[in-house]
Amino acid sequence: MQAARKIGVVVILLAMVAFVVLQAGIFKDTPKKERPVQQPITKDYEPSFTHEGEVWFLGTDGDTLATLPMEVAETSEEIQYGMMYRKSFKPTMYAMLFLMPGGDQPRSFWMRNTIVPLDIIYINSNREVVSIVENARPMDDTSLPSEGPASFVIEVPSGYTRSRGIAAGTKVAWMRF
């Protein structure tokens, strides 16, 4: 009986050793799962323009001073990125309209990671230009505040507002597709 018990213990021990050896071999041959590495944005990356509507700048007499195709930024992510990483306003000149949350209030933009110089137009809920920051410098983290409460912001190529006579008090209209 004792011999049978010893044989049983030896068999169990051998089975355990065999199990451990087999498991080690299985895990050794299994390739490790690697997390995908997020690729950094390269200097060649440039978001493309999405034509989502038209914007009109209207003089005090109601005449159209300028019309541009526009892209709309309304989600928090779209508002955050805006014109970042874009190298030009090509293939066509366009505007980017920011639909800011919270109604009329002081607004401020900066030019972090923005490669092209811009005019930044602050617009109130009556769709009148409150103020304009002309020729905002690319890649600059300086705060560029509105001179009054605004609900909307439009970015256009640097020099565009002056060349078209757009100034404080100019009415703005837009239509989304």
Tab-separated table of C-alpha atoms in Angstrom, residues 46-48 71-86 96-99 109-115 155:
chain	number	residue	atom	x	y	z
A	46	GLU	CA	-2.232	69.068	-43.276
A	47	PRO	CA	-5.992	68.863	-42.656
A	48	SER	CA	-8.003	69.457	-45.806
A	71	GLU	CA	-15.623	75.502	-42.967
A	72	VAL	CA	-17.468	75.275	-39.628
A	73	ALA	CA	-15.897	74.414	-36.271
A	74	GLU	CA	-18.512	73.632	-33.639
A	75	THR	CA	-17.431	70.622	-31.579
A	76	SER	CA	-14.923	71.284	-28.803
A	77	GLU	CA	-12.270	69.360	-30.766
A	78	GLU	CA	-12.929	71.309	-33.991
A	79	ILE	CA	-12.816	74.601	-32.073
A	80	GLN	CA	-9.580	73.591	-30.350
A	81	TYR	CA	-7.788	72.666	-33.596
A	82	GLY	CA	-9.239	75.280	-35.946
A	83	MET	CA	-6.594	76.275	-38.484
A	84	MET	CA	-3.745	74.410	-36.744
A	85	TYR	CA	-1.318	72.564	-39.033
A	86	ARG	CA	-2.750	74.080	-42.227
A	96	MET	CA	-13.310	79.134	-40.843
A	97	LEU	CA	-16.374	79.921	-38.717
A	98	PHE	CA	-16.240	78.991	-35.021
A	99	LEU	CA	-19.623	78.523	-33.329
A	109	PHE	CA	-7.696	82.913	-29.473
A	110	TRP	CA	-4.012	82.146	-29.929
A	111	MET	CA	-1.892	80.967	-32.832
A	112	ARG	CA	-0.318	77.815	-31.349
A	113	ASN	CA	0.574	75.349	-34.131
A	114	THR	CA	-1.021	77.694	-36.668
A	115	ILE	CA	1.348	78.022	-39.595
A	155	GLU	CA	-10.566	83.272	-39.271
